[in-house]
mmCIF file of C-alpha atoms in Angstrom:
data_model
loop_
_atom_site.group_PDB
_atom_site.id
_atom_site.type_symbol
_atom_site.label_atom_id
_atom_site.label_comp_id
_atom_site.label_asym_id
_atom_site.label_seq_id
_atom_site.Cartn_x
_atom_site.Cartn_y
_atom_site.Cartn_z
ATOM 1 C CA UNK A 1 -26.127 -131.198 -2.393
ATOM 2 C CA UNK A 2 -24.661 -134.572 -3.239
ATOM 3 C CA UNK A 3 -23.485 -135.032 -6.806
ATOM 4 C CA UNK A 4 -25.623 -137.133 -8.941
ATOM 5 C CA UNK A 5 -23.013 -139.866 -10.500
ATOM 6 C CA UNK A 6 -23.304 -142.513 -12.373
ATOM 7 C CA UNK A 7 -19.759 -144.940 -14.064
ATOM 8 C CA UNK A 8 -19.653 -147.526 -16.460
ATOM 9 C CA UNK A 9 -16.485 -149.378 -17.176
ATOM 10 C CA UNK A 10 -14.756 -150.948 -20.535
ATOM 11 C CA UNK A 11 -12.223 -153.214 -21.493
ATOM 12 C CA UNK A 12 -9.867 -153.990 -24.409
ATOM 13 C CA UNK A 13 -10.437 -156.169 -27.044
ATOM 14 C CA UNK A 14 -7.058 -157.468 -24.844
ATOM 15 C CA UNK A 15 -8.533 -157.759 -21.411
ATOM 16 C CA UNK A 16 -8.652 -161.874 -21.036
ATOM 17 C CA UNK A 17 -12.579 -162.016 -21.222
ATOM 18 C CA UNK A 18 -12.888 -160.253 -24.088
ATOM 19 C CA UNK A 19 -9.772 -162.444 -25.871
ATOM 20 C CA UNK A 20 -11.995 -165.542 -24.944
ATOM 21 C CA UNK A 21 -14.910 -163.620 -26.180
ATOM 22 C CA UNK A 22 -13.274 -162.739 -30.064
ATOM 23 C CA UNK A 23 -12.325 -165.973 -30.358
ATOM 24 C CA UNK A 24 -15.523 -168.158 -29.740
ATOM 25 C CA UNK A 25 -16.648 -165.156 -32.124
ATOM 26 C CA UNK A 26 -14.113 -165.913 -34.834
ATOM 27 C CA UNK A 27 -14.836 -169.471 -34.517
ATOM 28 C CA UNK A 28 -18.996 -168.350 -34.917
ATOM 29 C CA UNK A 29 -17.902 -166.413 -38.061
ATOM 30 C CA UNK A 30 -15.613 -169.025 -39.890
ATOM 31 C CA UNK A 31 -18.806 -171.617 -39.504
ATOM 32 C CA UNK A 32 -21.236 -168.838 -40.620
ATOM 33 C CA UNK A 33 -19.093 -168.024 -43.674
ATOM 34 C CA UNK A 34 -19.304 -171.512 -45.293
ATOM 35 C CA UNK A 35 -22.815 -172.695 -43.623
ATOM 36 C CA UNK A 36 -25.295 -170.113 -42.336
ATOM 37 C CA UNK A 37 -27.613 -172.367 -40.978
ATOM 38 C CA UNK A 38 -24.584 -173.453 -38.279
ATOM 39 C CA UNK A 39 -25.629 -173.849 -34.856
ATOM 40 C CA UNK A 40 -22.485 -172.239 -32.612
ATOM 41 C CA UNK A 41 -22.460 -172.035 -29.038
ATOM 42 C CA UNK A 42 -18.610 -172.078 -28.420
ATOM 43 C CA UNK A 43 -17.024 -171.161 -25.126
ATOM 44 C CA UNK A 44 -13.246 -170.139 -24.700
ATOM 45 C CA UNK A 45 -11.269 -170.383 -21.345
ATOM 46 C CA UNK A 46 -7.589 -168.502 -21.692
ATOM 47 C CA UNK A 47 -4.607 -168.323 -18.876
ATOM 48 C CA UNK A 48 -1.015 -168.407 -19.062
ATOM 49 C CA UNK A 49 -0.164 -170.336 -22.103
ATOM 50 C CA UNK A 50 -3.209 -172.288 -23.212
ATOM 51 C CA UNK A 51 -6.561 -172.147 -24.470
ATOM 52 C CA UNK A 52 -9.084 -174.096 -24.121
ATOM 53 C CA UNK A 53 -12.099 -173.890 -26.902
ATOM 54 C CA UNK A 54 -15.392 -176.547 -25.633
ATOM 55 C CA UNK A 55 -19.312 -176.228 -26.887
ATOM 56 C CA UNK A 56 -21.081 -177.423 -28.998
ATOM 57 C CA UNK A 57 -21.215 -176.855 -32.956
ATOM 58 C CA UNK A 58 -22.839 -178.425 -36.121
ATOM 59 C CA UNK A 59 -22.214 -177.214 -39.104
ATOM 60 C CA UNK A 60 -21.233 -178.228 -42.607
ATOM 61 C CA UNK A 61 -18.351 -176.019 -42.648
ATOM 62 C CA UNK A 62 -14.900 -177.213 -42.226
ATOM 63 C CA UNK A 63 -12.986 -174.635 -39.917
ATOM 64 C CA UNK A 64 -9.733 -175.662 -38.072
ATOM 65 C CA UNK A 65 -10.393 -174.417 -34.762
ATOM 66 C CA UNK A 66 -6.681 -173.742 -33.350
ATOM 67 C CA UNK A 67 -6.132 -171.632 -36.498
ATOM 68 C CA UNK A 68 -8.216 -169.522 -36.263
ATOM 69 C CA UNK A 69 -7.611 -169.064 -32.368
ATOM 70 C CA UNK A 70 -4.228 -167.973 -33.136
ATOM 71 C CA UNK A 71 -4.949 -165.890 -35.731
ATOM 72 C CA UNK A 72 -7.272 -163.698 -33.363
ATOM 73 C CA UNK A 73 -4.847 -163.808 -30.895
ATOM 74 C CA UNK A 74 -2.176 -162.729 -33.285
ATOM 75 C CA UNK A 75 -4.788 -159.434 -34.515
ATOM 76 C CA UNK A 76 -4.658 -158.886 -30.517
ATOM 77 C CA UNK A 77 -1.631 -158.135 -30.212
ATOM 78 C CA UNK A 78 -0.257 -161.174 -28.322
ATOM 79 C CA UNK A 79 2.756 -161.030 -30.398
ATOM 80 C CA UNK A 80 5.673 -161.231 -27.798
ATOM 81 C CA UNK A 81 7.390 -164.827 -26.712
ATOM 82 C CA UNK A 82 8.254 -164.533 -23.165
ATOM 83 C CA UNK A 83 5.135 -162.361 -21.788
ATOM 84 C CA UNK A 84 3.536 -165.393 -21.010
ATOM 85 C CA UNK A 85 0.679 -166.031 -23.301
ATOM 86 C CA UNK A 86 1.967 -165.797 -27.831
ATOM 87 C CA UNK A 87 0.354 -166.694 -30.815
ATOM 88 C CA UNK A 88 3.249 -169.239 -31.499
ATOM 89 C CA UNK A 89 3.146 -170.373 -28.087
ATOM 90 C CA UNK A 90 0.202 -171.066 -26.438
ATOM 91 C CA UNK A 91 -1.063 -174.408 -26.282
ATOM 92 C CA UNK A 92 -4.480 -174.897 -27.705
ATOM 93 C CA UNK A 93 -6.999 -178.026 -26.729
ATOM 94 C CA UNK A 94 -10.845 -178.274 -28.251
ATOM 95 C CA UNK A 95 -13.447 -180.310 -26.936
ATOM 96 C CA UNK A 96 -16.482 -179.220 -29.201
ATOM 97 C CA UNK A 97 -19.667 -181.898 -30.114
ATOM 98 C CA UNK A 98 -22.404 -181.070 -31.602
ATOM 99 C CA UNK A 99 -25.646 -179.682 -31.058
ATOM 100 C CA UNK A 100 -28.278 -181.437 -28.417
ATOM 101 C CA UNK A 101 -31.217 -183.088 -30.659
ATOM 102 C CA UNK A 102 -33.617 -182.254 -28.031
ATOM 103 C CA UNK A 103 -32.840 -178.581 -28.789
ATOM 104 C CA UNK A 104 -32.505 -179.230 -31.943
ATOM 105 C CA UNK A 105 -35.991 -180.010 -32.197
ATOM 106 C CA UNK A 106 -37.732 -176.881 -31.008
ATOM 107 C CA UNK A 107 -35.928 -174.531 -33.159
ATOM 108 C CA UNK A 108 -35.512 -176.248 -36.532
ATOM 109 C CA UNK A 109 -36.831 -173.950 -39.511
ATOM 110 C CA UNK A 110 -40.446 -175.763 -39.343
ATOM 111 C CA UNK A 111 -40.858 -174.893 -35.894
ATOM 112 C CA UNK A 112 -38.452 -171.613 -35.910
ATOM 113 C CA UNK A 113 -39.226 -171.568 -31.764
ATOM 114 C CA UNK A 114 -36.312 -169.755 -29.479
ATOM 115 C CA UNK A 115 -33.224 -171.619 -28.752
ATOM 116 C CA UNK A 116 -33.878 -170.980 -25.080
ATOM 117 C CA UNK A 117 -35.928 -169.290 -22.869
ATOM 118 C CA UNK A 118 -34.764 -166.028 -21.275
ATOM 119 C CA UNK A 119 -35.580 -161.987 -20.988
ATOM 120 C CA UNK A 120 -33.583 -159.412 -22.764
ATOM 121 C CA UNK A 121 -33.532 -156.064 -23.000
ATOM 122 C CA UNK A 122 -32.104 -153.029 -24.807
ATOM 123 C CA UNK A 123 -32.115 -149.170 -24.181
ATOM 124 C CA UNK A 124 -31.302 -146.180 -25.833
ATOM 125 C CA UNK A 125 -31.408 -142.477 -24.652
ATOM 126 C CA UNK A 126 -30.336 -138.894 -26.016
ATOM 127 C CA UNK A 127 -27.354 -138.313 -24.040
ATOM 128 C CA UNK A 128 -24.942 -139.314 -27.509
ATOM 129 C CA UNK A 129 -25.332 -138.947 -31.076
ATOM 130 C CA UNK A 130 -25.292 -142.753 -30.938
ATOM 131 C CA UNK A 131 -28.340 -142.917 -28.551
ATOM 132 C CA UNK A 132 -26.454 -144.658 -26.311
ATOM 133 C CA UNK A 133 -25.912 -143.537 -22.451
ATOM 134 C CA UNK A 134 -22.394 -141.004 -21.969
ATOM 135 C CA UNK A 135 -20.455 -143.227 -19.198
ATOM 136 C CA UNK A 136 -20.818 -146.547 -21.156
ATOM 137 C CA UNK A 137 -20.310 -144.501 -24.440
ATOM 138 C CA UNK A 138 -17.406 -142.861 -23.086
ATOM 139 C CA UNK A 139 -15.567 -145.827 -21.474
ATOM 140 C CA UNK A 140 -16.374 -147.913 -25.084
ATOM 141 C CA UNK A 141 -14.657 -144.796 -26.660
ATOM 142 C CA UNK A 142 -11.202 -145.027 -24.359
ATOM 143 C CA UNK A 143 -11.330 -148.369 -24.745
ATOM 144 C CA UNK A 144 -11.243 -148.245 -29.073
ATOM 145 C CA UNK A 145 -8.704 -145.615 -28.812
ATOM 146 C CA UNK A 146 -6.736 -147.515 -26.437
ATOM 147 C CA UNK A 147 -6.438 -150.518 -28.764
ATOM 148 C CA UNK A 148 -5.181 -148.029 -31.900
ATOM 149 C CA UNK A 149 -2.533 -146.482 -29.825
ATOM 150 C CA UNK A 150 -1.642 -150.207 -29.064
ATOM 151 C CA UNK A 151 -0.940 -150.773 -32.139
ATOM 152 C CA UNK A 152 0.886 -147.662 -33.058
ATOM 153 C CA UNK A 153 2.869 -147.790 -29.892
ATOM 154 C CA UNK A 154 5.414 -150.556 -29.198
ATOM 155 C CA UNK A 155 5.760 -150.223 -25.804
ATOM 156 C CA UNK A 156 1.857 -151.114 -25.234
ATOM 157 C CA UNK A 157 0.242 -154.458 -24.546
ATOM 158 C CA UNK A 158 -2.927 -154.980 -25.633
ATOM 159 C CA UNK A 159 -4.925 -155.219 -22.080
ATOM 160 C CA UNK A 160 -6.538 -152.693 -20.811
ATOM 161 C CA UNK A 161 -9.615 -150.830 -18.862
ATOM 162 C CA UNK A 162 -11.353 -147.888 -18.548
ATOM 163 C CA UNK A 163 -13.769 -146.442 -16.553
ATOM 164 C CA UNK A 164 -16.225 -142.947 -16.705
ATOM 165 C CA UNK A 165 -18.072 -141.412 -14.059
ATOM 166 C CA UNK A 166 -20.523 -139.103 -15.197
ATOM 167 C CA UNK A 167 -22.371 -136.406 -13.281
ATOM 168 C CA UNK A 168 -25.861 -135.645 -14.084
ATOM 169 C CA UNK A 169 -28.258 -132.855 -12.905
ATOM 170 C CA UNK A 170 -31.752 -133.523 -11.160
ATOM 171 C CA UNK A 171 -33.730 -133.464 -14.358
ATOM 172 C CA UNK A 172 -31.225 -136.074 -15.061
ATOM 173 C CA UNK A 173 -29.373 -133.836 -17.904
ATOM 174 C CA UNK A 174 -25.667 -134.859 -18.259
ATOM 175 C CA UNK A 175 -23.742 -131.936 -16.088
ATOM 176 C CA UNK A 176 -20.231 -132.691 -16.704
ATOM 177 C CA UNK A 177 -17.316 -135.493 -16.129
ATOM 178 C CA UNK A 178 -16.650 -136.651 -12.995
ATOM 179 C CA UNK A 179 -14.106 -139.065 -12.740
ATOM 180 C CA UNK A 180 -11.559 -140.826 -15.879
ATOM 181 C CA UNK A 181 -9.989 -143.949 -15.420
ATOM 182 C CA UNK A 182 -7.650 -145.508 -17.894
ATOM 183 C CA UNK A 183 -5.373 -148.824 -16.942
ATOM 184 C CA UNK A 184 -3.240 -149.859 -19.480
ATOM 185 C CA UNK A 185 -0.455 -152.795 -19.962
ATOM 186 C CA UNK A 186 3.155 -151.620 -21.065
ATOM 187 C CA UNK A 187 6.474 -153.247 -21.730
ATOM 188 C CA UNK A 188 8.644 -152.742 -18.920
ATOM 189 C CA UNK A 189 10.565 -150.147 -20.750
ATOM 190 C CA UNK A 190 7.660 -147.548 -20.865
ATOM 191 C CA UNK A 191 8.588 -145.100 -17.898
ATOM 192 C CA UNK A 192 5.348 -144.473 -15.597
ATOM 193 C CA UNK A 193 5.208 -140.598 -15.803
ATOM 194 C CA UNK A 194 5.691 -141.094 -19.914
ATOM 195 C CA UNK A 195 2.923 -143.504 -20.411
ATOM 196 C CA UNK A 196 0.704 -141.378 -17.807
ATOM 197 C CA UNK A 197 1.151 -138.252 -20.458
ATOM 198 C CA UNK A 198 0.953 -140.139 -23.256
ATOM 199 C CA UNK A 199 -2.167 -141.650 -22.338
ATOM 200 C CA UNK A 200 -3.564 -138.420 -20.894
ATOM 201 C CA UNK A 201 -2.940 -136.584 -23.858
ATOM 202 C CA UNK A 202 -3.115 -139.328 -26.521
ATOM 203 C CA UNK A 203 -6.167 -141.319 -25.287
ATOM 204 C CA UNK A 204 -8.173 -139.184 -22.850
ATOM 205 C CA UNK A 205 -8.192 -135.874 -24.389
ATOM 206 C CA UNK A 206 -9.171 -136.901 -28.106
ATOM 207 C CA UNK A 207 -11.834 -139.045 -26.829
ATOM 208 C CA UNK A 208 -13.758 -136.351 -24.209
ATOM 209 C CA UNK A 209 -13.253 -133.790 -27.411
ATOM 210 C CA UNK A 210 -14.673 -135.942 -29.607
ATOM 211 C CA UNK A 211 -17.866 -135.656 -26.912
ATOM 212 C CA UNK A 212 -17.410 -132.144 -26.767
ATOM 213 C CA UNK A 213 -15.884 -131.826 -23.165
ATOM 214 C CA UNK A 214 -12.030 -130.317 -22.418
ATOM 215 C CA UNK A 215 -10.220 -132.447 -20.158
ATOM 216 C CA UNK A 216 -9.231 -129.587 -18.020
ATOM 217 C CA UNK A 217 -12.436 -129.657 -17.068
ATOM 218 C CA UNK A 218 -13.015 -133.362 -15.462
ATOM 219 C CA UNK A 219 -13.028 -133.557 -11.769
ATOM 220 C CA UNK A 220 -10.215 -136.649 -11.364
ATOM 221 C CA UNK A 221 -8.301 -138.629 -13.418
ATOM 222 C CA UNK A 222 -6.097 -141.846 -12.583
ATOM 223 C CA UNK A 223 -4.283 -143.746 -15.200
ATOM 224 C CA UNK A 224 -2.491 -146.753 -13.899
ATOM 225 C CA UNK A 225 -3.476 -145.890 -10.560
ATOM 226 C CA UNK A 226 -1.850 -149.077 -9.056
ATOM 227 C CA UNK A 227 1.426 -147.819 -10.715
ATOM 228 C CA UNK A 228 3.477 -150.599 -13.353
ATOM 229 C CA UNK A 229 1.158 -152.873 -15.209
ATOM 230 C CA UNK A 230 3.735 -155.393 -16.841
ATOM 231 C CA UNK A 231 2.173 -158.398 -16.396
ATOM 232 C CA UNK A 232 -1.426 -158.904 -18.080
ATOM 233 C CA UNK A 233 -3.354 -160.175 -20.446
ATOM 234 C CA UNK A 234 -4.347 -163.827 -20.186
ATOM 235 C CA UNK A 235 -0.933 -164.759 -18.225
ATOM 236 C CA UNK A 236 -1.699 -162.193 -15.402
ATOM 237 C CA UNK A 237 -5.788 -163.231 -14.780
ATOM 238 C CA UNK A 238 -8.299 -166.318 -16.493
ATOM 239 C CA UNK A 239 -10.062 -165.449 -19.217
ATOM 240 C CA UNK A 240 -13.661 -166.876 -19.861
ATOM 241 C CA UNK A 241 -16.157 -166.483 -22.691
ATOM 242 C CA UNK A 242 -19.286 -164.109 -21.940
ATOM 243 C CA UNK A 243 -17.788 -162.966 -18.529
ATOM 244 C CA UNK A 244 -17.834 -159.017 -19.861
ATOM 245 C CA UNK A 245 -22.048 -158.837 -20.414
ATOM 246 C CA UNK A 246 -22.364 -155.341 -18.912
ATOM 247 C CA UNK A 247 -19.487 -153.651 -20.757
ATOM 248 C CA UNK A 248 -20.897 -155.500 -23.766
ATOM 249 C CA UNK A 249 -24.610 -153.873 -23.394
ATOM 250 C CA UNK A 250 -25.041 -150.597 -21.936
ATOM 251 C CA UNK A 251 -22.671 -150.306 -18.808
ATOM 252 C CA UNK A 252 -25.655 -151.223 -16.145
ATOM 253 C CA UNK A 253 -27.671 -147.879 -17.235
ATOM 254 C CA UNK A 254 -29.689 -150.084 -18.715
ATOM 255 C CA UNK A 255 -30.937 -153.492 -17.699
ATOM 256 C CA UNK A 256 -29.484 -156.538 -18.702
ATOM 257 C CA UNK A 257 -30.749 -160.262 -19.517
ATOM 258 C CA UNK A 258 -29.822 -163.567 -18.492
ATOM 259 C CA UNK A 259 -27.146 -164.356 -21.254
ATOM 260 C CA UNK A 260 -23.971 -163.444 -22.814
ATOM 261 C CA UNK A 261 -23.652 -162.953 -26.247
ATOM 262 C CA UNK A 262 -20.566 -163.893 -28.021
ATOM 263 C CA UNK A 263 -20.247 -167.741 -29.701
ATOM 264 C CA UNK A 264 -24.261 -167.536 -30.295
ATOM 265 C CA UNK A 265 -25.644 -167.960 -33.678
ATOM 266 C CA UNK A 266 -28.079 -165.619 -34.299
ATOM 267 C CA UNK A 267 -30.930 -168.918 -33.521
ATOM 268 C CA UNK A 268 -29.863 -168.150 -29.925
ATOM 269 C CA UNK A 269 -32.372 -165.343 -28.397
ATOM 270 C CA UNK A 270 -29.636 -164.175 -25.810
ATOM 271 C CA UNK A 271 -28.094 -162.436 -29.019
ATOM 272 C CA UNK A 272 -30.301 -161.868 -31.488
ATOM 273 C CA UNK A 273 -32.986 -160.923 -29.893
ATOM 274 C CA UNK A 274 -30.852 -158.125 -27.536
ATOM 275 C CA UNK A 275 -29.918 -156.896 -30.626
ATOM 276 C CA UNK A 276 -33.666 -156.260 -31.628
ATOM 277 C CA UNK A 277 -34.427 -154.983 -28.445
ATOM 278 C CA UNK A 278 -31.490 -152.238 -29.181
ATOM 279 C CA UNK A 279 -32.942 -151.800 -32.641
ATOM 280 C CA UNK A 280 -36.774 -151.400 -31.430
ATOM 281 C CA UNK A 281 -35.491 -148.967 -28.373
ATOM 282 C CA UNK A 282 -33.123 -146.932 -30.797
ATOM 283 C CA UNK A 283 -35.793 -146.419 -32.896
ATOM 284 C CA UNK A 284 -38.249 -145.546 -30.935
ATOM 285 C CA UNK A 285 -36.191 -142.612 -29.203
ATOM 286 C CA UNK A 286 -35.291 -141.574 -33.232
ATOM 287 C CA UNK A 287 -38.778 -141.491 -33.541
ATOM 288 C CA UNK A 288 -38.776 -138.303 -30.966
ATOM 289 C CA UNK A 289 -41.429 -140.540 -29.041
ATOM 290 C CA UNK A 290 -39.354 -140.209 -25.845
ATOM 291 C CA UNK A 291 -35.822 -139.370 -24.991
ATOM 292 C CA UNK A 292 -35.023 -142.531 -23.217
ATOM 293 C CA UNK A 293 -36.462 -146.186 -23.693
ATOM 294 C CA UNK A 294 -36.035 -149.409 -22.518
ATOM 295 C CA UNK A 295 -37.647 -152.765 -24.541
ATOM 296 C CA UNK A 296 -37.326 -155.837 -22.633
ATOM 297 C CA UNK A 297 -38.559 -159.179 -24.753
ATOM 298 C CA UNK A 298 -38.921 -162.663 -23.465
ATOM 299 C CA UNK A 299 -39.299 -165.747 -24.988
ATOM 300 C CA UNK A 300 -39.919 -169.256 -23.905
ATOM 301 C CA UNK A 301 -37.794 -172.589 -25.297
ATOM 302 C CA UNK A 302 -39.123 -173.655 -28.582
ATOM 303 C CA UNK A 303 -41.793 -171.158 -29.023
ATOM 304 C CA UNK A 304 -41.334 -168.376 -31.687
ATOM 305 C CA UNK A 305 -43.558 -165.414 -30.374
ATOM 306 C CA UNK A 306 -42.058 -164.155 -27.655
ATOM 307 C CA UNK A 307 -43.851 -164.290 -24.084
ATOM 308 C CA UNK A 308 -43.712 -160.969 -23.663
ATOM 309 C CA UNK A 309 -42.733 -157.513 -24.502
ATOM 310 C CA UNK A 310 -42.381 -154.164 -22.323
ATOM 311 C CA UNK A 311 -41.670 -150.609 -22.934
ATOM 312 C CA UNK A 312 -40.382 -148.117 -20.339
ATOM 313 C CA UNK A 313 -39.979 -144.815 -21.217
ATOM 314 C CA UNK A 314 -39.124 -143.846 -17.803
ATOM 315 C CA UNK A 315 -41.673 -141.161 -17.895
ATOM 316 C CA UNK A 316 -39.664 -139.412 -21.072
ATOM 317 C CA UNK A 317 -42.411 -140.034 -23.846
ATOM 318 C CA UNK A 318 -45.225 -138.343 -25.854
ATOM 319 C CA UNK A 319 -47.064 -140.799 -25.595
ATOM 320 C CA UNK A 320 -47.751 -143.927 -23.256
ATOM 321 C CA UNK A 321 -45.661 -146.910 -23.429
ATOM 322 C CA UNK A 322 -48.571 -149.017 -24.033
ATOM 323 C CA UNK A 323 -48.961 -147.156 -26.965
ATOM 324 C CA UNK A 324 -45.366 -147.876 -27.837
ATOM 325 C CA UNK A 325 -45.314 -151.087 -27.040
ATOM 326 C CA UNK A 326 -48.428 -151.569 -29.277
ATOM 327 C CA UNK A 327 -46.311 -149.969 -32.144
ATOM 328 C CA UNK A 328 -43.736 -152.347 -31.872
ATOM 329 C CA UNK A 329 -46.042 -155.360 -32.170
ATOM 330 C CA UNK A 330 -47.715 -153.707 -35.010
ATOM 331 C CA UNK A 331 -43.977 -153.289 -36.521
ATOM 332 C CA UNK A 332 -41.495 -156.004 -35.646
ATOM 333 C CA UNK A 333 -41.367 -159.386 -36.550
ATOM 334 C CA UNK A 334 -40.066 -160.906 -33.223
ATOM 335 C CA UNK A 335 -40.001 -164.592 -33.757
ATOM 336 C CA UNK A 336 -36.647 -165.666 -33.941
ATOM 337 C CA UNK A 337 -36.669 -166.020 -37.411
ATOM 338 C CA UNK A 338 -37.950 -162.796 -38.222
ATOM 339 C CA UNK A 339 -35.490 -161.004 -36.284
ATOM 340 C CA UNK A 340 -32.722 -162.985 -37.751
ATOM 341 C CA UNK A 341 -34.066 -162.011 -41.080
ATOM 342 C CA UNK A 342 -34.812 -157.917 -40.287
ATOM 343 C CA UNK A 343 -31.093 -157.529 -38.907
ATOM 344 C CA UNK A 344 -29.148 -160.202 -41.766
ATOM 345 C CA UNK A 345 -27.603 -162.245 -39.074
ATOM 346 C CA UNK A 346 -26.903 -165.556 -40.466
ATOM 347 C CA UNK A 347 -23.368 -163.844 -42.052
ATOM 348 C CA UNK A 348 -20.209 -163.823 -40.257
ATOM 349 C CA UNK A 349 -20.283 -159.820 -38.581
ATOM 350 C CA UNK A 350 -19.375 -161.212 -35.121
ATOM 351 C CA UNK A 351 -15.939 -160.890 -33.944
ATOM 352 C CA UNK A 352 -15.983 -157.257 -34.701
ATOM 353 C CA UNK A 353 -18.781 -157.077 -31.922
ATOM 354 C CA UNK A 354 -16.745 -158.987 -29.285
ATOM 355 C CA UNK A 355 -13.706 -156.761 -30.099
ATOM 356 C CA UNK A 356 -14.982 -153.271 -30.571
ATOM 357 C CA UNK A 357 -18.765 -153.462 -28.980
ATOM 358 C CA UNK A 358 -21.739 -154.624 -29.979
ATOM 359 C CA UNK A 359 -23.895 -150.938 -29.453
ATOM 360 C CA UNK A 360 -22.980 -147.680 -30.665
ATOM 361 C CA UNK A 361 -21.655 -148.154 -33.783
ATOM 362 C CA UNK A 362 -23.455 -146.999 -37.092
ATOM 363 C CA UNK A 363 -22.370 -150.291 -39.260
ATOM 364 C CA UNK A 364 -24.075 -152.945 -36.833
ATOM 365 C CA UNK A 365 -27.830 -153.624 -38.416
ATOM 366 C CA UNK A 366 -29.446 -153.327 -35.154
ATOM 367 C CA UNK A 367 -28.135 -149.274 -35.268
ATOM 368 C CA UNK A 368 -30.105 -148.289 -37.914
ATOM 369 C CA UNK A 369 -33.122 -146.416 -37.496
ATOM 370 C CA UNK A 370 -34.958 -146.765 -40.876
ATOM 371 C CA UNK A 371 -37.983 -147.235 -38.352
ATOM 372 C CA UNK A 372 -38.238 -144.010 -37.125
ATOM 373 C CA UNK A 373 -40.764 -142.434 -39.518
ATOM 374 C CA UNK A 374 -42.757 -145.287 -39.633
ATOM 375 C CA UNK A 375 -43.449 -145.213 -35.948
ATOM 376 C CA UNK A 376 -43.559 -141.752 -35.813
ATOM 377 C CA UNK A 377 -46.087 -141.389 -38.647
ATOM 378 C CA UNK A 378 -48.116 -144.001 -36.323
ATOM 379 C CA UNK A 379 -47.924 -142.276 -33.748
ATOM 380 C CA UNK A 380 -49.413 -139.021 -34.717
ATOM 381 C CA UNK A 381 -52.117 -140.762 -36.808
#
């Protein structure tokens, strides 16, 4: 019988998209931290040598854009003159204006409506502790480690990728590992072989243990598969804000809306109200009302109910997902200004999402699942 497989991929908070992505989300934080009612949709382009930071912003802080650009690409790692693209280096240009008063107008605090219209969604299952699927898990998990060892090994570069195939059984229960790929960027002076066992046995193996699998165990594993990768990083490929949206949700188990996330302030549905869907979905499957859940919300420009809202529970739950999606609406606030006041977003917690992932991770409101008993209590009444 054919395997059943299914891979999601990661990058580094190094990879050239996710650069552009940690600093439009540095620039969202610095304008958060000194005005929280900013309105922040930044975009960042990086190549070889230059950035370019456009969108549009108002806001009473006073943040000195280039700054703050180097400064994140400085916590990167993009430390070393003559690689192409350095914090000391790289020419910076900004073309930001500010907001668009038509816009402006539908999602001011009186009329709190959505700052756009658009679907989103967000899933959670039991396959993790985390309640988050095992091959976009995993490949998030590389992908963290890989950025420690960067900085605890000198003969790393900051880019990088990963990639997990998983293979599941035909009641869909996780089987084993199928496939590990890691791609890392080195100084020219790490020998191939050496950085192959150091990331096999510094990277890989920690990470599948920490999941409870032994690496002896996966099927194949290719790190650097292409052989030397030397040149990366924004000098060897373009980097664009909110170019990574899979990696950045759930690795294409789950389904995925019309919008990137990073440089939104929270007013923006694309972000915020993904992040509810996450919370809503998480909580739900903490609930023990099905063991995987997708929440898909939509909302309309300048309107503040949302048009819709859905629950799939794939055929996993104890009850129907009409009934769940009736709890939800008896729960959740899911104007835009409820949301934004259920998860705290008008604070600067951003960049950490664009560099270490926005799902998954216990500190990130949308995680917690003080919902649980509340919907389970529902349920069963």
């Amino acid at each position: 019988m054919e395997k059943r497989l299914f891979t999601s991929e990661c990058v580094t908070n190094g990879h050239p998209d996710k650069v552009a992505d940690s600093i439009s989300d540095a620039i969202l934080d610095a304008c958060l931290a000194q005005d929280p009612e900013s309105r922040v949709a930044c975009e960042t382009m990086v190549t070889t040598n230059f950035c370019l930071i456009c969108g549009e912003i108002t806001t009473k802080a006073r943040v000195d854009y280039e700054a703050i650009a180097r400064e994140t690409i400085r916590k990167i790692g993009y430390v070393y003159p003559g690689d192409g693209f350095d914090a000391d280096s790289v020419e910076i240009q900004c073309r930001i204006h500010t907001q668009s008063a038509d816009i402006a107008l539908g999602t001011n605090d009186e009329v709190g409506g959505a700052g756009d219209q658009g679907m989103m969604f967000g899933g959670a299952c039991t396959q993790t502790p985390e309640l988050m699927p095992l091959p976009a898990a995993l490949s998030r998990a590389l992908c963290r480690r890989l950025t420690r060892c960067v900085r605890e090994n000198s003969l790393l570069r900051p880019d990088g990728k990963t990639q997990v195939t998983v293979e599941f059984d035909e009641d869909g229960k996780v089987a084993g590992i199928d496939t590990v790929v890691v791609s890392v960027m080195h100084s020219a002076e790490f020998a191939m072989e050496d950085l192959r066992t150091y990331v096999r046995e510094q990277v890989i193996a920690p990470v599948l243990r920490d999941y409870g699998f032994d690496i002896k165990e996966v099927g194949n594993i290719f790190i650097n598969p292409t052989g030397n990768f030397v040149i990366g990083g924004p000098n060897g490929d373009t980097g664009l804000t909110g170019r990574k949206i899979i990696v950045d949700t759930y690795g294409g188990f789950f389904s995925h809306g019309g919008g990137a996330f990073s440089g939104k302030d929270p007013t923006k549905v694309d972000r915020s109200a993904a992040y509810m869907a996450r919370y809503m979905a998480k909580n739900l499957v903490a609930a023990g009302l099905a063991s995987q859940v997708q929440v898909q919300l939509a909302y309309a420009i300048g309107v503040a109910q949302p048009v819709s809202l859905r629950v799939d529970s794939f055929g996993t739950g104890t009850i129907s997902d009409e009934e769940m999606t009736s709890l939800l609406r008896r729960t959740c606030d899911l104007t835009p200004g409820g949301i934004i006041r259920k998860l705290n977003l008008r604070r600067p917690i951003y960049a950490a999402t664009a560099a270490e992932g926005h799902f998954g991770l216990s500190d990130r409101p949308w995680e917690q699942t003080d919902l649980a008993e509340t919907l389970r209590t529902m349920a069963n009444a």
